[in-house]
XYZ file of C-alpha atoms in Angstrom:
746
model
C -17.116 -30.856 -25.837
C -14.549 -27.750 -25.090
C -11.359 -29.921 -24.947
C -10.382 -33.202 -26.304
C -10.066 -35.766 -23.395
C -7.730 -38.209 -25.177
C -4.961 -39.248 -22.873
C -4.295 -36.241 -21.121
C -1.596 -37.730 -18.887
C 0.867 -38.231 -22.343
C 0.337 -34.363 -23.699
C 3.152 -33.333 -21.542
C 3.919 -31.281 -18.300
C 4.783 -27.504 -17.511
C 6.554 -26.212 -14.452
C 6.374 -22.190 -13.220
C 8.955 -20.624 -11.846
C 9.366 -18.380 -9.137
C 6.773 -20.065 -7.726
C 5.208 -17.121 -6.012
C 3.301 -15.768 -4.194
C 3.543 -12.109 -6.384
C 2.637 -8.749 -5.372
C -1.137 -7.709 -6.901
C 0.013 -5.441 -9.898
C 3.329 -5.609 -9.678
C 6.045 -6.188 -12.124
C 8.030 -9.782 -12.398
C 9.754 -12.116 -14.608
C 7.414 -15.433 -14.723
C 8.995 -18.243 -16.161
C 6.947 -21.389 -17.565
C 8.843 -24.488 -18.976
C 6.872 -26.626 -21.213
C 8.173 -30.532 -21.292
C 6.640 -32.591 -24.271
C 4.946 -35.597 -23.879
C 4.952 -39.027 -25.578
C 3.534 -37.787 -28.763
C 5.773 -34.612 -28.974
C 4.044 -31.699 -30.679
C 3.956 -32.216 -34.874
C 4.914 -29.818 -37.424
C 2.038 -26.958 -36.903
C 0.984 -28.002 -33.701
C 0.356 -25.589 -31.029
C 0.475 -24.885 -26.746
C -2.109 -22.501 -25.421
C -1.604 -20.795 -22.372
C -4.683 -18.986 -21.093
C -5.754 -16.917 -17.900
C -9.334 -15.714 -16.852
C -11.405 -13.587 -19.242
C -12.038 -11.111 -16.533
C -8.370 -10.861 -15.408
C -6.113 -7.461 -16.081
C -3.380 -9.308 -16.385
C -1.045 -7.243 -19.158
C -0.927 -8.067 -22.975
C 2.136 -9.821 -23.952
C 4.234 -7.925 -26.074
C 6.958 -9.473 -28.543
C 9.054 -6.565 -30.078
C 10.061 -4.030 -27.470
C 12.467 -5.766 -25.236
C 13.218 -2.766 -22.889
C 9.489 -1.988 -22.325
C 6.958 -3.614 -19.844
C 5.655 -7.539 -20.606
C 7.784 -8.262 -23.444
C 7.613 -11.845 -23.660
C 9.945 -14.435 -25.598
C 9.277 -18.195 -26.288
C 12.146 -20.731 -27.028
C 12.526 -23.932 -28.300
C 15.122 -26.361 -26.717
C 15.522 -28.214 -30.706
C 15.364 -24.930 -32.377
C 12.099 -25.078 -34.140
C 10.491 -22.075 -35.463
C 7.789 -20.571 -33.092
C 5.227 -18.452 -33.798
C 3.831 -16.346 -30.928
C 0.926 -14.291 -30.599
C -1.629 -13.134 -27.766
C -5.804 -12.931 -28.545
C -8.704 -13.693 -26.800
C -9.112 -17.045 -28.463
C -10.004 -19.313 -25.665
C -13.372 -20.946 -24.157
C -14.724 -18.906 -21.523
C -13.997 -17.982 -18.599
C -10.359 -18.516 -19.607
C -10.109 -16.280 -22.852
C -6.905 -14.379 -22.730
C -4.576 -16.272 -24.112
C -0.663 -16.996 -25.111
C -0.848 -18.937 -28.409
C 2.563 -20.807 -29.484
C 2.262 -22.736 -32.958
C 5.481 -24.988 -33.884
C 6.533 -24.487 -37.397
C 8.919 -25.935 -39.688
C 10.133 -28.296 -37.237
C 8.134 -30.327 -34.236
C 8.997 -31.666 -30.620
C 9.676 -34.896 -29.568
C 8.892 -36.068 -26.021
C 11.341 -34.259 -23.636
C 11.717 -31.463 -25.574
C 10.804 -28.057 -23.979
C 9.140 -24.503 -24.783
C 10.849 -22.107 -22.190
C 8.185 -18.749 -21.834
C 9.287 -15.581 -20.307
C 6.473 -13.407 -19.448
C 8.154 -10.300 -18.555
C 12.060 -11.584 -19.984
C 14.324 -9.114 -18.276
C 17.151 -10.188 -19.853
C 17.490 -7.179 -22.094
C 16.250 -4.620 -19.892
C 12.212 -5.070 -19.374
C 10.917 -4.082 -15.875
C 9.229 -7.447 -16.503
C 5.390 -8.331 -16.716
C 2.671 -6.506 -14.754
C 0.982 -8.773 -13.077
C -3.117 -8.875 -12.434
C -3.871 -6.119 -10.170
C -6.488 -8.002 -7.515
C -5.749 -10.342 -5.217
C -6.271 -14.270 -5.711
C -4.865 -17.220 -3.905
C -4.741 -19.430 -7.114
C -4.195 -17.580 -10.595
C -3.899 -20.343 -13.184
C -2.326 -20.183 -16.205
C -4.475 -22.736 -17.841
C -2.521 -24.875 -20.416
C -3.669 -26.921 -23.251
C -2.008 -28.823 -26.020
C -2.565 -29.809 -29.708
C 0.198 -32.300 -29.994
C -1.376 -33.744 -33.591
C -1.894 -30.685 -35.216
C -5.789 -31.396 -35.672
C -6.818 -27.919 -33.690
C -7.930 -30.383 -30.938
C -6.699 -29.238 -27.572
C -6.025 -31.292 -24.630
C -5.962 -29.945 -21.218
C -2.903 -30.660 -19.001
C -3.548 -32.696 -15.970
C -1.781 -30.690 -13.497
C -1.849 -26.524 -14.504
C 0.659 -23.993 -13.438
C -0.495 -21.153 -10.714
C 0.426 -18.571 -8.300
C -0.762 -16.582 -5.520
C -1.394 -12.732 -5.525
C -1.024 -10.896 -2.230
C -2.054 -7.337 -1.791
C 0.943 -4.609 -1.302
C 1.469 -1.710 0.913
C -1.117 0.037 2.367
C -1.444 3.218 -0.242
C -4.657 4.873 0.899
C -7.555 4.076 4.106
C -11.027 3.864 4.589
C -13.287 4.512 7.886
C -16.734 2.546 6.967
C -19.583 3.400 10.210
C -23.388 3.203 9.628
C -25.459 6.011 7.979
C -27.826 5.898 10.463
C -28.188 5.001 14.233
C -29.715 5.809 17.456
C -28.483 7.880 20.395
C -27.411 5.274 23.099
C -27.507 1.952 20.818
C -23.606 0.588 20.131
C -22.353 0.543 16.312
C -19.321 -0.177 14.723
C -16.660 1.379 13.565
C -14.038 -0.481 10.621
C -11.008 1.169 9.127
C -9.329 -0.264 6.121
C -5.917 -0.354 4.482
C -5.802 -0.901 0.714
C -2.787 -1.171 -1.600
C -2.588 1.116 -4.825
C -5.044 -1.426 -6.730
C -7.618 -1.185 -3.835
C -6.955 -4.676 -2.449
C -7.325 -4.703 1.424
C -4.051 -5.147 2.751
C -2.114 -6.231 6.144
C 0.895 -4.390 4.931
C 0.548 -1.373 6.968
C 2.512 -0.121 10.063
C 0.856 3.638 11.026
C -0.473 5.321 14.083
C -3.883 6.829 13.186
C -5.551 9.994 15.348
C -9.376 9.307 15.821
C -11.034 13.061 15.269
C -14.481 12.653 15.560
C -16.771 15.954 15.255
C -18.596 14.998 18.684
C -17.804 12.865 21.541
C -18.334 8.978 21.186
C -18.174 6.657 24.137
C -15.859 3.729 23.388
C -13.837 5.741 20.693
C -10.333 5.712 21.438
C -8.048 8.942 20.610
C -5.657 6.943 18.249
C -4.890 3.370 17.105
C -1.737 1.690 16.235
C -2.369 -0.381 12.864
C 0.695 -2.672 12.710
C 2.003 -5.084 10.318
C -0.283 -8.355 9.846
C -3.281 -6.658 11.316
C -6.159 -5.516 9.516
C -8.853 -4.779 8.789
C -9.251 -2.815 12.303
C -12.638 -2.951 13.934
C -13.884 -1.132 16.980
C -17.108 -2.405 18.354
C -19.834 -0.825 20.645
C -19.268 2.749 20.040
C -21.970 5.147 21.475
C -23.318 8.252 20.419
C -24.904 9.718 23.864
C -26.676 12.464 21.518
C -28.402 13.358 17.967
C -26.525 15.206 15.535
C -24.436 14.601 12.599
C -21.361 12.943 13.148
C -17.886 13.346 11.074
C -14.686 11.248 11.403
C -11.428 11.767 10.043
C -8.370 9.543 10.319
C -5.171 11.847 10.810
C -1.151 10.873 10.609
C 1.540 13.701 11.544
C -1.373 16.165 11.088
C -2.471 15.219 8.080
C -5.946 13.810 7.008
C -5.529 10.356 5.445
C -9.216 9.366 5.346
C -12.921 10.603 6.378
C -15.433 7.954 7.638
C -18.862 8.288 5.479
C -21.612 10.596 7.026
C -23.738 9.188 9.959
C -26.796 10.650 11.466
C -27.369 10.015 15.035
C -31.380 10.217 15.782
C -32.868 10.674 19.394
C -35.334 7.816 18.649
C -35.849 4.485 16.715
C -36.917 5.616 13.114
C -39.404 3.651 11.278
C -36.910 2.788 8.650
C -33.268 2.486 9.127
C -30.042 2.713 6.294
C -28.654 -0.503 5.397
C -25.873 -0.766 2.512
C -25.926 -3.327 0.159
C -24.145 -4.853 -3.260
C -26.525 -7.485 -4.503
C -24.599 -8.335 -8.004
C -21.714 -9.759 -8.403
C -20.076 -13.527 -9.218
C -17.338 -15.573 -8.507
C -14.441 -18.069 -9.697
C -16.930 -20.824 -10.236
C -18.403 -18.490 -13.288
C -16.389 -15.518 -14.858
C -15.001 -14.067 -11.424
C -12.518 -14.884 -9.403
C -12.080 -16.762 -6.037
C -14.370 -18.832 -4.795
C -17.879 -18.265 -3.742
C -17.633 -18.642 -0.278
C -14.598 -16.241 -0.235
C -16.706 -13.830 -2.000
C -19.662 -13.846 0.795
C -16.562 -13.648 3.269
C -15.019 -10.543 1.507
C -18.472 -8.779 1.362
C -19.103 -9.214 5.690
C -15.558 -8.926 6.565
C -13.445 -6.736 4.099
C -16.186 -4.575 2.791
C -18.560 -4.611 5.574
C -21.498 -4.334 3.472
C -25.025 -5.201 5.280
C -26.262 -7.096 2.199
C -25.430 -9.341 -0.500
C -26.204 -11.266 -3.094
C -24.373 -13.487 -5.922
C -25.464 -13.364 -9.420
C -23.549 -15.814 -11.806
C -23.969 -16.142 -15.282
C -26.744 -18.591 -15.500
C -25.272 -20.853 -18.558
C -22.545 -21.640 -16.088
C -23.985 -22.593 -13.076
C -24.067 -26.422 -13.061
C -26.912 -27.983 -10.799
C -24.114 -28.970 -8.169
C -22.942 -25.105 -8.318
C -26.689 -24.135 -7.770
C -27.243 -25.952 -4.889
C -23.697 -24.912 -3.197
C -24.936 -21.438 -4.066
C -28.321 -22.420 -2.331
C -26.085 -23.873 0.899
C -23.896 -21.094 1.352
C -26.259 -18.131 1.188
C -28.232 -19.991 3.600
C -25.276 -20.058 5.859
C -24.380 -16.757 5.589
C -27.884 -15.313 5.997
C -27.445 -13.742 9.507
C -30.986 -11.536 10.417
C -30.073 -8.327 11.986
C -26.080 -8.949 11.100
C -26.006 -9.779 7.738
C -28.514 -10.535 4.900
C -27.377 -13.086 2.007
C -29.809 -13.763 -1.069
C -30.201 -16.626 -3.329
C -30.000 -16.163 -7.066
C -28.558 -15.912 -10.174
C -28.055 -13.632 -13.599
C -30.441 -14.615 -16.350
C -27.999 -14.159 -19.156
C -29.904 -14.108 -22.494
C -28.412 -12.721 -25.695
C -29.023 -8.866 -25.960
C -31.320 -9.481 -28.596
C -33.497 -11.716 -26.718
C -33.573 -9.115 -23.769
C -30.689 -8.861 -22.238
C -29.139 -9.441 -18.648
C -31.426 -9.485 -15.796
C -30.785 -10.406 -12.007
C -32.758 -12.749 -10.188
C -33.237 -12.844 -6.491
C -35.245 -15.331 -4.638
C -36.719 -15.147 -0.776
C -35.941 -18.544 -0.232
C -33.533 -20.795 -1.209
C -34.594 -24.392 -2.978
C -35.954 -22.708 -6.290
C -35.712 -23.583 -9.479
C -32.690 -22.268 -11.862
C -34.416 -21.419 -15.484
C -31.139 -20.451 -17.448
C -31.098 -18.753 -20.878
C -29.247 -21.536 -22.337
C -27.139 -24.609 -21.118
C -23.856 -23.585 -23.465
C -21.533 -23.966 -20.774
C -23.143 -26.460 -18.845
C -22.047 -29.803 -18.609
C -24.191 -33.049 -18.252
C -27.720 -33.025 -17.274
C -29.568 -29.855 -16.054
C -33.018 -30.063 -13.882
C -34.789 -27.196 -15.823
C -35.081 -26.356 -19.294
C -33.819 -23.385 -20.954
C -35.542 -20.006 -21.154
C -33.936 -18.414 -24.125
C -36.170 -14.681 -24.439
C -36.544 -12.320 -21.323
C -40.593 -12.420 -21.746
C -40.758 -16.241 -21.663
C -38.283 -15.887 -18.443
C -40.743 -13.447 -16.779
C -43.725 -15.562 -17.501
C -41.403 -18.894 -15.980
C -41.248 -16.388 -12.670
C -44.676 -16.044 -12.444
C -45.946 -17.193 -8.693
C -42.392 -17.322 -7.870
C -41.413 -15.138 -4.710
C -38.746 -13.276 -6.689
C -37.415 -10.042 -7.390
C -35.741 -9.245 -11.227
C -33.326 -5.910 -11.624
C -32.755 -5.130 -15.095
C -29.073 -4.409 -15.494
C -26.002 -3.225 -18.059
C -23.105 -6.121 -18.254
C -21.655 -7.122 -21.300
C -25.313 -7.784 -22.466
C -27.499 -4.678 -21.699
C -31.370 -5.244 -20.929
C -34.010 -4.604 -23.376
C -36.858 -2.801 -21.567
C -38.349 -2.147 -24.923
C -38.298 -6.107 -25.380
C -39.687 -7.424 -22.198
C -40.654 -5.983 -18.916
C -42.942 -7.197 -16.116
C -43.553 -4.826 -13.537
C -44.728 -7.230 -11.140
C -41.449 -8.435 -10.506
C -39.025 -6.285 -12.230
C -39.030 -3.577 -9.753
C -35.796 -1.424 -10.147
C -33.052 -0.534 -13.391
C -29.186 -0.658 -12.045
C -28.090 2.478 -13.381
C -24.387 1.950 -12.189
C -21.866 -0.656 -11.823
C -18.068 -1.318 -12.337
C -19.157 -1.526 -16.090
C -19.914 2.490 -15.858
C -23.104 4.685 -15.678
C -26.259 4.036 -17.452
C -28.788 6.416 -16.457
C -30.307 5.833 -19.828
C -31.729 2.632 -18.397
C -33.755 4.563 -16.160
C -34.883 6.999 -19.070
C -35.732 3.857 -21.295
C -38.170 2.700 -18.659
C -39.992 6.554 -18.107
C -40.287 6.555 -21.668
C -42.357 3.186 -21.618
C -44.181 4.234 -18.778
C -42.502 1.825 -16.192
C -42.398 2.704 -12.640
C -39.216 1.270 -11.549
C -36.430 2.162 -8.522
C -32.833 2.808 -8.866
C -29.940 0.639 -7.731
C -26.421 0.517 -8.242
C -24.379 -2.276 -7.625
C -20.787 -3.920 -8.385
C -21.170 -6.709 -10.810
C -18.130 -7.858 -9.215
C -15.793 -10.296 -11.544
C -12.870 -9.728 -8.964
C -13.734 -11.426 -5.732
C -14.443 -7.900 -3.809
C -18.296 -7.404 -3.717
C -18.816 -4.371 -2.080
C -15.502 -2.763 -2.860
C -14.747 -3.142 -6.649
C -12.300 -0.938 -8.162
C -11.786 -1.397 -11.857
C -7.823 -2.362 -11.857
C -6.354 -2.173 -15.225
C -8.960 -3.510 -17.312
C -11.349 -2.130 -19.371
C -13.883 -1.979 -16.674
C -14.315 1.751 -16.265
C -15.569 2.542 -12.973
C -15.857 2.078 -8.977
C -18.536 -0.784 -8.277
C -21.680 0.788 -7.064
C -23.261 0.549 -3.750
C -27.170 0.747 -2.876
C -28.784 2.153 0.221
C -31.998 0.067 1.018
C -34.809 1.795 3.576
C -35.769 -1.091 6.172
C -37.381 -1.443 9.347
C -34.814 -4.262 10.212
C -31.940 -6.109 8.473
C -33.970 -9.108 7.028
C -34.524 -11.117 3.838
C -38.624 -9.960 4.245
C -37.529 -6.190 4.703
C -35.582 -6.297 1.625
C -38.199 -7.674 -0.448
C -40.432 -5.009 0.952
C -37.834 -2.306 0.486
C -37.055 -3.411 -3.170
C -41.102 -3.941 -3.824
C -41.392 -0.274 -2.793
C -38.594 1.221 -4.661
C -37.482 2.459 -0.968
C -33.575 2.917 -2.216
C -31.121 5.264 -3.544
C -28.014 4.378 -5.460
C -24.119 5.318 -5.541
C -21.446 5.259 -7.673
C -19.560 3.114 -4.814
C -19.318 6.034 -1.697
C -21.871 6.145 1.291
C -23.379 9.260 0.821
C -26.205 10.168 2.994
C -29.498 11.288 0.698
C -32.747 11.864 2.120
C -35.888 13.047 0.210
C -39.568 13.775 1.045
C -42.408 15.163 -0.999
C -45.133 17.180 0.939
C -48.301 18.494 0.029
C -50.676 21.052 2.009
C -54.019 18.928 1.589
C -54.801 15.377 0.774
C -53.697 13.552 -2.141
C -54.049 9.999 -3.008
C -51.096 7.695 -2.269
C -51.080 4.126 -3.782
C -50.106 0.834 -1.857
C -48.710 -0.561 -4.961
C -48.404 0.517 -8.880
C -52.050 0.178 -10.026
C -50.911 -0.307 -13.885
C -50.145 -3.285 -12.692
C -53.392 -4.500 -10.669
C -55.906 -3.414 -7.786
C -54.142 -1.386 -5.595
C -54.929 0.242 -2.150
C -55.544 3.835 -2.359
C -55.449 6.271 0.631
C -55.147 10.038 1.644
C -51.422 10.918 2.221
C -49.964 14.367 2.485
C -46.607 12.939 2.361
C -44.432 10.886 -0.459
C -41.151 9.355 0.302
C -38.708 7.825 -2.284
C -40.275 5.070 -4.655
C -43.770 5.886 -3.668
C -46.752 6.194 -6.376
C -48.886 9.505 -5.757
C -52.451 10.672 -7.797
C -51.688 14.350 -6.814
C -54.509 15.967 -8.957
C -54.032 19.752 -8.877
C -52.059 19.643 -5.568
C -48.754 20.547 -6.174
C -45.969 18.863 -4.307
C -43.082 20.609 -2.537
C -39.759 18.637 -2.815
C -37.500 19.112 -0.043
C -34.170 17.101 0.157
C -30.681 16.850 1.994
C -27.451 15.608 1.184
C -24.122 15.272 2.888
C -21.366 14.124 0.338
C -18.264 12.266 1.294
C -16.590 15.098 -0.752
C -17.882 18.723 -1.408
C -21.066 18.365 -3.312
C -20.635 20.252 -6.406
C -24.522 19.930 -8.109
C -27.611 18.782 -6.916
C -30.187 18.497 -9.734
C -34.010 17.545 -9.648
C -35.085 15.782 -12.774
C -38.355 15.408 -14.135
C -38.436 12.398 -16.067
C -35.137 12.667 -18.308
C -35.057 16.518 -18.008
C -33.481 18.355 -15.809
C -35.927 20.752 -13.853
C -33.876 22.261 -11.034
C -30.453 22.464 -10.167
C -28.740 23.653 -6.696
C -25.053 24.317 -5.942
C -23.238 25.110 -2.719
C -21.558 27.869 -3.527
C -22.069 31.245 -5.376
C -20.938 32.728 -8.234
C -19.006 34.997 -6.339
C -17.024 31.988 -4.686
C -15.580 31.164 -8.384
C -12.010 32.046 -9.489
C -8.860 30.580 -10.471
C -9.928 26.933 -10.165
C -10.991 25.502 -13.593
C -12.117 21.875 -14.314
C -12.001 20.160 -17.631
C -14.169 17.396 -17.485
C -15.008 14.541 -19.933
C -17.573 11.836 -19.932
C -19.766 9.274 -21.615
C -19.682 5.803 -23.627
C -19.700 4.624 -26.947
C -22.624 3.059 -27.322
C -24.907 0.773 -25.116
C -23.321 -2.630 -25.971
C -19.743 -4.678 -25.230
C -16.850 -2.174 -26.276
C -18.983 0.948 -24.597
C -15.758 2.199 -23.236
C -14.413 5.520 -24.694
C -10.538 5.831 -24.262
C -9.630 9.324 -24.381
C -5.979 10.643 -24.997
C -5.503 14.148 -24.342
C -3.692 17.114 -24.022
C -4.343 20.977 -23.100
C -2.286 23.936 -23.507
C -2.648 27.122 -22.030
C -1.718 30.595 -23.338
C -1.432 33.607 -21.975
C -1.721 32.584 -18.200
C 0.216 29.710 -15.693
C -0.950 26.543 -13.926
C 0.029 26.873 -10.780
C -1.090 23.535 -9.833
C -3.546 20.628 -11.543
C -4.935 17.325 -9.763
C -6.922 14.228 -11.537
C -10.495 13.666 -11.105
C -11.517 10.401 -11.070
C -8.510 8.793 -12.546
C -8.938 5.072 -11.306
C -6.430 3.254 -12.941
C -2.462 4.183 -11.938
C -1.539 3.130 -15.207
C -2.879 5.960 -16.976
C -1.622 9.122 -15.730
C -1.823 12.616 -16.059
C 1.540 14.339 -16.964
C 2.955 17.870 -17.516
C 4.355 17.796 -20.507
C 5.860 21.839 -20.462
C 6.430 23.791 -17.181
C 2.883 25.610 -16.022
C 1.549 25.675 -19.642
C 0.713 21.840 -21.058
C -0.407 18.705 -19.521
C -1.009 15.206 -21.442
C -3.198 12.371 -20.134
C -4.891 8.918 -20.832
C -8.167 8.203 -19.536
C -11.290 6.025 -19.604
C -15.155 6.354 -19.472
C -17.858 3.969 -19.465
C -20.399 6.612 -19.030
C -19.363 7.722 -16.126
C -16.731 10.899 -15.911
C -13.221 12.041 -14.967
C -11.364 15.340 -15.510
C -8.443 17.446 -14.734
C -8.735 20.649 -12.079
C -6.397 23.086 -12.749
C -5.293 26.496 -10.084
C -4.294 29.118 -12.401
C -1.981 32.379 -11.837
C -4.852 34.902 -12.901
C -8.221 34.007 -12.923
C -9.864 35.417 -16.035
C -6.991 35.933 -18.537
C -5.651 33.581 -21.221
C -6.745 30.581 -23.467
C -7.255 27.181 -22.840
C -6.963 24.826 -25.729
C -8.146 21.134 -25.117
C -7.407 18.221 -28.067
C -8.575 15.185 -27.573
C -8.941 11.704 -30.007
C -12.591 12.556 -29.687
C -13.328 16.140 -29.994
C -11.265 19.524 -29.032
C -12.142 22.648 -28.191
C -10.641 26.372 -27.218
C -12.171 28.497 -24.369
C -11.510 31.987 -23.935
C -10.757 32.374 -20.238
C -12.090 36.302 -20.014
C -15.600 34.661 -20.858
C -15.483 31.670 -18.988
C -18.129 32.993 -16.150
C -20.230 30.421 -13.807
C -21.652 28.412 -16.926
C -20.317 25.573 -18.382
C -18.603 25.784 -22.160
C -19.137 22.241 -23.814
C -18.163 20.050 -26.694
C -20.293 17.195 -27.908
C -18.498 14.100 -28.748
C -20.840 12.249 -30.373
C -21.384 8.125 -28.785
C -23.541 7.894 -26.094
C -23.700 10.970 -23.664
C -19.887 11.552 -24.620
C -19.349 15.360 -23.761
C -16.289 17.493 -23.156
C -17.047 20.439 -20.968
C -14.957 23.163 -18.809
C -16.325 25.550 -16.202
C -15.373 27.023 -12.895
C -14.961 25.701 -9.307
C -14.200 27.615 -5.749
C -10.170 27.767 -5.267
C -10.706 25.999 -1.871
C -13.247 22.649 -1.197
C -16.610 23.781 -0.009
C -19.844 22.251 2.168
C -20.507 18.484 1.690
C -24.065 19.592 2.375
C -26.413 20.500 0.398
C -30.742 21.052 0.651
C -32.767 21.855 -1.749
C -36.720 23.175 -1.916
C -38.400 22.573 -4.998
C -42.303 22.385 -5.995
C -43.606 20.497 -8.632
C -46.730 20.725 -10.401
C -48.190 17.658 -12.241
C -49.175 18.755 -15.867
C -51.633 15.631 -15.600
C -51.145 13.033 -18.682
C -47.948 11.271 -18.683
C -46.379 9.943 -15.494
C -43.904 12.768 -13.654
C -40.975 10.638 -12.172
C -39.473 13.213 -9.586
C -35.778 12.138 -8.589
C -32.411 13.653 -7.498
C -29.043 13.115 -9.149
C -26.167 14.248 -6.781
C -22.686 14.767 -8.244
C -19.336 15.384 -6.017
C -16.227 17.148 -6.811
C -14.404 14.004 -6.741
C -16.933 12.475 -9.812
C -18.753 10.272 -7.395
C -22.588 10.228 -8.057
C -25.781 9.488 -6.293
C -29.281 8.976 -7.711
C -32.467 8.732 -5.686
C -35.434 6.238 -6.940
C -38.208 8.405 -8.268
C -41.315 9.866 -6.762
C -44.246 9.030 -9.299
C -46.881 11.457 -9.837
C -49.668 10.046 -12.141
C -53.178 10.905 -12.922
């Protein structure tokens, strides 16, 4: 048993003040008073106060009374206490404040007063969890007999966290609509940590680039309102649309790119986040609130739930199936049943499993945290898991979380059709390259792996999650489960790092080539003569070259569009010329420590400029408000703290003179020096070891540039091994996107 069940009613009680609610991410003084029960606590007995493993609530500190998070514990009878913090409790409540009673003991009625964020000596308080949650429990357990057998108290202290004032805005509408058909615009205010908030009082001017029926010139968002949704908007004519939200002449947000077409297309575009979990496993909030958030606050078209299998009881599996059936509404919102097969890394690593229909059995990787009887036996290895799914109407996605999917250990292309190259855990393009190396033909998805109750709009907060959660655009004729399964099986999708970039990709041939209805290495596949290939297609081109044409409309200026042949960059396009480069210099760092847990790289950096001056600077992809970029010497020196987990971050510098001076960059990972007089239109890069870890310096145009870029690239298949051809988009704000490949095969 995880905890003793011996007489919990006699183990004491604990109260919390003030009771809350508190603003998420704010500093507060939270006081807990534990009152010993019938047995007291014996000499060397303990109290543990634990909160969720994935919570980014601050670590208490005990020796800096004027600094944030200063924490004290006092015994009413003067007993000596040892107090420390560690991750020493059972999942999902690992974060733990430990209090050992020593050189003394507690009798019944004696108290321990715990002050998180003790302000009596000048501390600003304790920084609370940054994401909103209705019930944040401080799970308390007691070792009254000094046996290291802990009993949880029957009533636990908890508080509510609510969103803070509006700090940023989003505008979300479809990526593709048909002229004359109604569509929806959603406007969302978020606080500084990315929580949707109703604490907004703002008049917004709505400025579209083309007329739209039903769109007012302005709206007034009042406190208590939100998200603000405008239904039944209509565009009369085909074209590309932009929309800016303006206040007092300043742009607060811009909607994602939207293309209006004259006639219904064969395939429409729907945005999904299939991967996340709720508080019934290791996430936060309930599964029902998770689905409601995806539909009503993130404005997704598609979602799924992926709880760790070893925490899913039979009862919760039945509840998940009930919820997905309830929320699935063809034409409006698609919701898939499924779970995360969470095998140990050495046994194959994490896989996402999705079923087309409810009522299918869950085959767990283990039963380590599932109490009581289960309806199926454990399936402990990935190869055995694939065998167990034989005959199931299911799809599997390989992903990287706490454990990473090992495609060398096991893969079954009949059902594992995609790899997840980005989530809030970071960016993992190497997983796609692993698949290429083995000759597997998979598509690319990006999802959130949300643990904070915010599927489709996950922010990393202050934790070691180092990235915004991803999104995937699925090409489907209609919004149904059947269409989604078809899109996954044909690799008709592209993934992004959380923004709704518009990406289009086509391969054409000047004479007939062979297109395969499915992957022929998996079994018989129909072969037909074609002259065009779309994202995800498998083509036998013979000696016929493929002309690859692509178009990208970014949600920020597009820095670079790379065409990759497998893992190699074959062609790059920038929507600006060398003559456009000048006084703006970017310092960029990226990469991770290694593939597994603890992959995040913490960057402590500083830069100095000699022989020139910095007139302006701006952070790039600094996602945690607590990790700041600061000027340490006016015009000549900056310092920062940052984290990357395979993704990228950086600083833009606007210099007084374009090509003078020396830039010195020093970090805890690597350092380098750049002579700005010799810095042309290429990058100077420094290798930092680890997994794709680099520091680079290069020039960009001084002013923002085009959000649209096209590419025209000819591919000749050399015969032999597969040639996967795909696109990688990099924006000026650090966001990226990846298409699923077109596979050229013998």
